[in-house]
Every structure is written in C-alpha cells, then in structure tokens.
mmCIF file of C-alpha atoms in Angstrom:
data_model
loop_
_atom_site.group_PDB
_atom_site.id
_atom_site.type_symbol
_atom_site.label_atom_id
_atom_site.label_comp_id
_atom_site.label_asym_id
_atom_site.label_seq_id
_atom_site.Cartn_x
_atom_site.Cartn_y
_atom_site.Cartn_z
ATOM 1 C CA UNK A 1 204.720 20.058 127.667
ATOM 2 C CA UNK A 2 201.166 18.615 126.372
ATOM 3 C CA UNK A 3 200.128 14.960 126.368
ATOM 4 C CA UNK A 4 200.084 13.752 122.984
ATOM 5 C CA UNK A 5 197.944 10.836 123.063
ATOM 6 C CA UNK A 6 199.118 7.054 121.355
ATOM 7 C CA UNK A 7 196.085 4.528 120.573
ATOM 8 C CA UNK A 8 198.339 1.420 121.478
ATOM 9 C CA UNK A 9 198.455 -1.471 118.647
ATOM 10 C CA UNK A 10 198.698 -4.780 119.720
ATOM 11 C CA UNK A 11 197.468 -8.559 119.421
ATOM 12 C CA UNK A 12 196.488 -9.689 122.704
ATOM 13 C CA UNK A 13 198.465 -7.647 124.653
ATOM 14 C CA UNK A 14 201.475 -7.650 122.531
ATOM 15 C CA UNK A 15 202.315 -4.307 121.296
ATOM 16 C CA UNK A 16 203.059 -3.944 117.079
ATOM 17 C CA UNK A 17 205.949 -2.049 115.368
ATOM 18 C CA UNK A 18 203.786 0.463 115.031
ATOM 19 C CA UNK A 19 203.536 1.588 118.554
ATOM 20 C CA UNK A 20 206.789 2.038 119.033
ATOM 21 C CA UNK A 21 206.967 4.357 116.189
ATOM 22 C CA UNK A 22 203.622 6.775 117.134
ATOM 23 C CA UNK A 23 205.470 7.106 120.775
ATOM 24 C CA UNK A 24 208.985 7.540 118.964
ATOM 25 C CA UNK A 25 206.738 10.298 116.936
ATOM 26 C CA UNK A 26 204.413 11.627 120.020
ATOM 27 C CA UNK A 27 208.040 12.432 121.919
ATOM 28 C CA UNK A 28 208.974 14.935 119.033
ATOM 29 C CA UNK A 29 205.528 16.476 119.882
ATOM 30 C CA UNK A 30 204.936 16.770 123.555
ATOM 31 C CA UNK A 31 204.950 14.288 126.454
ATOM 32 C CA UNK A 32 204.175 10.599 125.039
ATOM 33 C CA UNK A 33 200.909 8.949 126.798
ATOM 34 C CA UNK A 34 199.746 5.553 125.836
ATOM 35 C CA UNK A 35 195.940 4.613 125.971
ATOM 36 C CA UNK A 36 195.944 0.682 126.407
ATOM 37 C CA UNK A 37 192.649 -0.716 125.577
ATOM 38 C CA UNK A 38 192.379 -4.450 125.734
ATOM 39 C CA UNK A 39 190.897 -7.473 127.422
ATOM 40 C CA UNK A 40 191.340 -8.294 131.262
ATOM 41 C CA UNK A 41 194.988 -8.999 132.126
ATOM 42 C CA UNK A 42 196.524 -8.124 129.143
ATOM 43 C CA UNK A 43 198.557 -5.175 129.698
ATOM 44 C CA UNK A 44 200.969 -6.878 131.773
ATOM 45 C CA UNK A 45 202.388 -8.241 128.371
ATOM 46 C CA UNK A 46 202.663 -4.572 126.689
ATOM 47 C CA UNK A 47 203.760 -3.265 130.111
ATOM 48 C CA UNK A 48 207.461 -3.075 129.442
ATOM 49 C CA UNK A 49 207.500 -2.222 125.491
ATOM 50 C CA UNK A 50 205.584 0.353 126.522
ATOM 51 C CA UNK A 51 208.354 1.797 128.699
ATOM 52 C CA UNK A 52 211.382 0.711 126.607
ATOM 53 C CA UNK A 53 209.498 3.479 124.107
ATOM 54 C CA UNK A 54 209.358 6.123 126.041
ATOM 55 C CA UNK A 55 205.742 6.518 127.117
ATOM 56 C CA UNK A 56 205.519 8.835 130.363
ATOM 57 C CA UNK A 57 202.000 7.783 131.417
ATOM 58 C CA UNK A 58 199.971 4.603 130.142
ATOM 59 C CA UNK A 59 196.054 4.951 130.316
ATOM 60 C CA UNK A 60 195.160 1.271 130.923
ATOM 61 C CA UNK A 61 191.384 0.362 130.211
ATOM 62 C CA UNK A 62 190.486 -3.421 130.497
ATOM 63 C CA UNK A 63 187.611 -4.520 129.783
ATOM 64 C CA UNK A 64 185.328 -7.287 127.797
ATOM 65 C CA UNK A 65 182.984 -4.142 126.772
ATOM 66 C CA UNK A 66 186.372 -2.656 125.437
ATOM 67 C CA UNK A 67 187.453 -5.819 123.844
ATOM 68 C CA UNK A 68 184.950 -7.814 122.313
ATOM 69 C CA UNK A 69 183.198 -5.171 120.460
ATOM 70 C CA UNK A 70 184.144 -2.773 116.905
ATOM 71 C CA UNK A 71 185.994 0.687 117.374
ATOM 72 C CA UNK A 72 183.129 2.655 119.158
ATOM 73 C CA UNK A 73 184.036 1.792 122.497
ATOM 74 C CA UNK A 74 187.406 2.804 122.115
ATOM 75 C CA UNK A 75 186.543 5.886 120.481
ATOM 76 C CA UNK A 76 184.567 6.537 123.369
ATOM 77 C CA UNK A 77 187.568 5.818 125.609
ATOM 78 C CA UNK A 78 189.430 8.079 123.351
ATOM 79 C CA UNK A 79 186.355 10.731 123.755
ATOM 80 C CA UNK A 80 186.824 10.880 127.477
ATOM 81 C CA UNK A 81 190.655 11.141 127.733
ATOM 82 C CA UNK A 82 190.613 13.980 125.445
ATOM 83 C CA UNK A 83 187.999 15.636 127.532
ATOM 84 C CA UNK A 84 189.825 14.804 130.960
ATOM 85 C CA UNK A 85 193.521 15.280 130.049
ATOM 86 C CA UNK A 86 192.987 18.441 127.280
ATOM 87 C CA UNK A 87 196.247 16.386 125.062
ATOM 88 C CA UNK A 88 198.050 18.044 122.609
ATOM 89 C CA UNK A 89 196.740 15.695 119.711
ATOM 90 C CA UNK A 90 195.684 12.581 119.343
ATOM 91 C CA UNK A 91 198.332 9.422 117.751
ATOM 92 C CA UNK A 92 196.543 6.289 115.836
ATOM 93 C CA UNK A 93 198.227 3.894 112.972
ATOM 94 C CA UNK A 94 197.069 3.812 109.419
ATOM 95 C CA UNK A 95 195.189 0.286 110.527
ATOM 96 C CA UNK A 96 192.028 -0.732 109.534
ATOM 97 C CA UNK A 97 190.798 -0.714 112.909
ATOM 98 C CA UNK A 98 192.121 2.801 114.121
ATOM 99 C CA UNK A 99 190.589 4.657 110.867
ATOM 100 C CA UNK A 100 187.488 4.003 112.405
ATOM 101 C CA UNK A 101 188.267 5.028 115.831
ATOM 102 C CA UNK A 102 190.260 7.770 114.758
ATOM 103 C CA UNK A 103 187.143 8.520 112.784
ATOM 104 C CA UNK A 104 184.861 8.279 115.558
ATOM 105 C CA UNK A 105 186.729 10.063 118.290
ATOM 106 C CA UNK A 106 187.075 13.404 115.503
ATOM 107 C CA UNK A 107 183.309 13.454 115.487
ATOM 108 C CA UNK A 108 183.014 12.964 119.537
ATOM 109 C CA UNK A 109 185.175 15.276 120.184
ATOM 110 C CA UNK A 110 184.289 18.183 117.462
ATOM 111 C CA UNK A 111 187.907 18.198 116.090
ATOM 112 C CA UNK A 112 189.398 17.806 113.206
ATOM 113 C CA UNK A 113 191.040 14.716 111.380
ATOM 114 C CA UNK A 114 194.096 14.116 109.618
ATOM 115 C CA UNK A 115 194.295 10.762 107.418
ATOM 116 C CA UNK A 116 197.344 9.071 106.223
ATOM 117 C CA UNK A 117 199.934 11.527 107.643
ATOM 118 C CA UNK A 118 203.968 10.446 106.928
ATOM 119 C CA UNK A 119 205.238 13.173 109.662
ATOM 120 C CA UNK A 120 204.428 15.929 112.477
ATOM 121 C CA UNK A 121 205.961 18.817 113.625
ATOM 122 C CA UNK A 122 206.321 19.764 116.690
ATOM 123 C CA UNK A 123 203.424 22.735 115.780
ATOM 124 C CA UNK A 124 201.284 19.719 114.459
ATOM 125 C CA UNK A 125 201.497 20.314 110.998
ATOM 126 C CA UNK A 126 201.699 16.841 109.019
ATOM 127 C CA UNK A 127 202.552 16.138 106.131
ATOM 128 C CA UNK A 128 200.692 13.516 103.707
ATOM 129 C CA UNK A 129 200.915 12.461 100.521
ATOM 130 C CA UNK A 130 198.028 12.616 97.909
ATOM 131 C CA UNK A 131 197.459 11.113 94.486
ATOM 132 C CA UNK A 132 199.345 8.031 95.109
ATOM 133 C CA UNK A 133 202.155 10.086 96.744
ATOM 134 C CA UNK A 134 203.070 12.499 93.652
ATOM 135 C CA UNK A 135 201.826 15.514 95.132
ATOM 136 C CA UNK A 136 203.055 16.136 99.404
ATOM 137 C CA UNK A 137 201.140 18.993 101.162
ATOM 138 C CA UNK A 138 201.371 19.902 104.811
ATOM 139 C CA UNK A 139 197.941 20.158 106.834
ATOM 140 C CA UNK A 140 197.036 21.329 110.347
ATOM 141 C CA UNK A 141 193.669 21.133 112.229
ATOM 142 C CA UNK A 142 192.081 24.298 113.032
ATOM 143 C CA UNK A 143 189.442 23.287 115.104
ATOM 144 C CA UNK A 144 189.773 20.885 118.830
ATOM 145 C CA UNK A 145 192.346 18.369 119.530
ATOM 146 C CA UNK A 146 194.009 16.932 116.340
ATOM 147 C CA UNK A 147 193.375 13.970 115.695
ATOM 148 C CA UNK A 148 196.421 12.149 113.535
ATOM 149 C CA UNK A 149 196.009 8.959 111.490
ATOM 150 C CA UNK A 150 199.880 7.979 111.076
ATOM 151 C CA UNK A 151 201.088 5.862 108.475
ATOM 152 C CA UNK A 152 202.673 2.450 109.420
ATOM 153 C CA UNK A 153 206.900 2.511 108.802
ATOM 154 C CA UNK A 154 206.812 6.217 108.698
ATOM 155 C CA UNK A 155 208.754 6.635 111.610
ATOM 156 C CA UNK A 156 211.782 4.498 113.021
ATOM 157 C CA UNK A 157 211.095 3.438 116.180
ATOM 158 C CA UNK A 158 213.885 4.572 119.139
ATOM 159 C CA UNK A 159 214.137 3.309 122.435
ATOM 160 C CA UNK A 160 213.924 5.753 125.116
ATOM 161 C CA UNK A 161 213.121 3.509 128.448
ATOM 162 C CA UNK A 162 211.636 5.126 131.521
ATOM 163 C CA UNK A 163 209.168 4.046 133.757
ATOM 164 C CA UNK A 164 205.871 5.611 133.135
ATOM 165 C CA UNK A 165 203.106 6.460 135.647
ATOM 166 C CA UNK A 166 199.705 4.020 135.167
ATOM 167 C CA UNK A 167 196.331 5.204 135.437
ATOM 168 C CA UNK A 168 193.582 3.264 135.131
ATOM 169 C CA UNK A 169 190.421 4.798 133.384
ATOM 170 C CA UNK A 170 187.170 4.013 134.509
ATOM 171 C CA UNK A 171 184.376 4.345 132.123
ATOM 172 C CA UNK A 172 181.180 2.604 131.464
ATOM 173 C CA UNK A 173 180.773 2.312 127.229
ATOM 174 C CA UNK A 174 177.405 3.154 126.235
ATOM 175 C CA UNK A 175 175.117 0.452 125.145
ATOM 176 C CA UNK A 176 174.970 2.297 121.295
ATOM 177 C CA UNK A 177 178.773 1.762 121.799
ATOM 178 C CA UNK A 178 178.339 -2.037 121.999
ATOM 179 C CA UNK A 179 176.063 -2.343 119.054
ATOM 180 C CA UNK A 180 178.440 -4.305 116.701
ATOM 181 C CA UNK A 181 180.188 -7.431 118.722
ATOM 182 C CA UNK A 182 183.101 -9.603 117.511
ATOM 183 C CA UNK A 183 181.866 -13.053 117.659
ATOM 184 C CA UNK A 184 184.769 -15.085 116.583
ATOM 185 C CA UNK A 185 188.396 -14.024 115.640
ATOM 186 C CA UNK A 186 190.558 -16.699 113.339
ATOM 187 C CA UNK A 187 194.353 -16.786 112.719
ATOM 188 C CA UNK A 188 194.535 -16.124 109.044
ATOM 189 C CA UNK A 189 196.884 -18.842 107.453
ATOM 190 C CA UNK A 190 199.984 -17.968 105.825
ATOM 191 C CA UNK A 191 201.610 -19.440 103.183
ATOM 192 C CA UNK A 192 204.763 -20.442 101.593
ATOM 193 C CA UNK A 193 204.408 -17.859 99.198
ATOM 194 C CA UNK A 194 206.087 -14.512 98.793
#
C-alpha cells in the first residue's frame, strides 16, 4: 500500500479538525503519512493526535527556516518527500495557507493539482463541486503525484490509534524559498457576535 501524504494543520503545534479528517481520508487511500512542519519543539504537542488518527509514519521537520517564512519552504519540504518516498498522492486542507503550498509543490514536482475536492477514491478520483456546488464532476490527475486540495468538514474524522514510526527530514530550504518572512503574527479578536 502507497504513502498518501497529509500536510499537518495546526497552531503551534496543536493539530486542527482538519487533520484528523485528511488522515481519516488518506487511510481510505493508502497508508496515512503525516508531514509535520513547524517551529523547534513543537511536535511533541501534535505527537499523540497524530497517532489517535491513524497516521503510520510522521515526517517531522523543525525548523525557524520552516516556520517563520510563507508556504515555499514547505512546498519545498513537500517537493523532497514526494521525490524520496514516490507517495500515492499528496493530502492538504482547503486553507489559505495550503492553497499556496499545494500550489507550489504541483509545480515542483510536475504534477497535477486538484482544488477544492469534497471526496477520493481509493483510485484517486475526487470529486468537487463547481458553480457554487450546482454542478459535481469527478477529476483525476494524469500526470505525477496528485496533489489534493481537500475541503475543510468534508470528511468525519475517526480515530484509529497506533503508534506511528518518526522520521525526521533533513533539508536545507533554499534562500529563494525564504524570500517572504512573517514578521509578526496577532491573535485576531473575537467577538460577542454570532
């Protein structure tokens, strides 16, 4: 069974809904692998969600050159895994954030992209829907790894807990990689209103 790959959401280490429902859907599709990227020292914190999921294997990268700048680096994180581990497709949420990897690691990896998908078969066909979700049509890459932009709340999450195997990547991110830096992130306030 092929690695599907799972771009792992998460706020400082702490793994979103999301997550759990791209390895929920990457187990209907081949052997669930999650690709951590994140500051120093926080994986420990997505550690166990991670294996109350059901990932099998957990690519951990972390790093400041991972963390403190936009997308490309993790696209090029992305890049390499799919060149070292040949995975069945590739698993990122609907987020603004992923897009652009997703985005990124298509054109790095000469494959083809699939935006806004609601479900995959086990074949990797997904299904999306268009025009404001009046029309659904079913699309498969022909060409490299698929790469899958999922939908948030398409899938229920399920618990499957195991104990995956670690491995840490090691990679150096290019400098054009590290062109755009985050220079200050800020809690958005939320208020009373519905």
């Amino acid at each position: 069974m092929a690695e599907v790959l799972v771009l792992v959401e998460h706020a400082d280490g702490e793994p979103k809904k999301v997550t759990g429902e791209l390895l929920t859907l990457a187990r209907s599709i081949g052997e669930p692998a999650a690709v951590f990227t994140g500051a120093p020292g926080t994986y420990a914190k997505a550690k166990a969600y991670l294996a109350e999921y059901g990932a099998a294997k957990v690519y951990v990268v972390e790093s400041d050159d991972v963390a403190n700048y936009v997308g490309a680096p993790v696209a090029e994180v992305l890049g390499k895994l799919v060149a070292d581990a040949s995975p069945a497709a590739v698993l990122v949420a609907a987020t603004a954030d992923s897009r652009e990897i997703a985005a990124r690691t298509a054109a790095k990896t000469d494959s083809g992209l699939i935006w806004d998908a609601t479900a995959v078969t086990p074949d990797l066909v997904a299904t999306q829907g268009i025009f404001g979700g009046s029309t659904i049509v079913q699309s498969k890459v022909t060409k490299g790894t698929p790469v899958i932009v999922v939908r948030p709340n398409s899938t229920a999450p399920v618990a499957a807990p195991g104990s995956p195997a670690e491995v840490t990547v090691d990679i150096t991110i290019s400098e054009a990689a590290k062109a755009a830096k985050i220079v200050d992130r800020v809690a958005e306030a939320k208020s009373g209103r519905p």
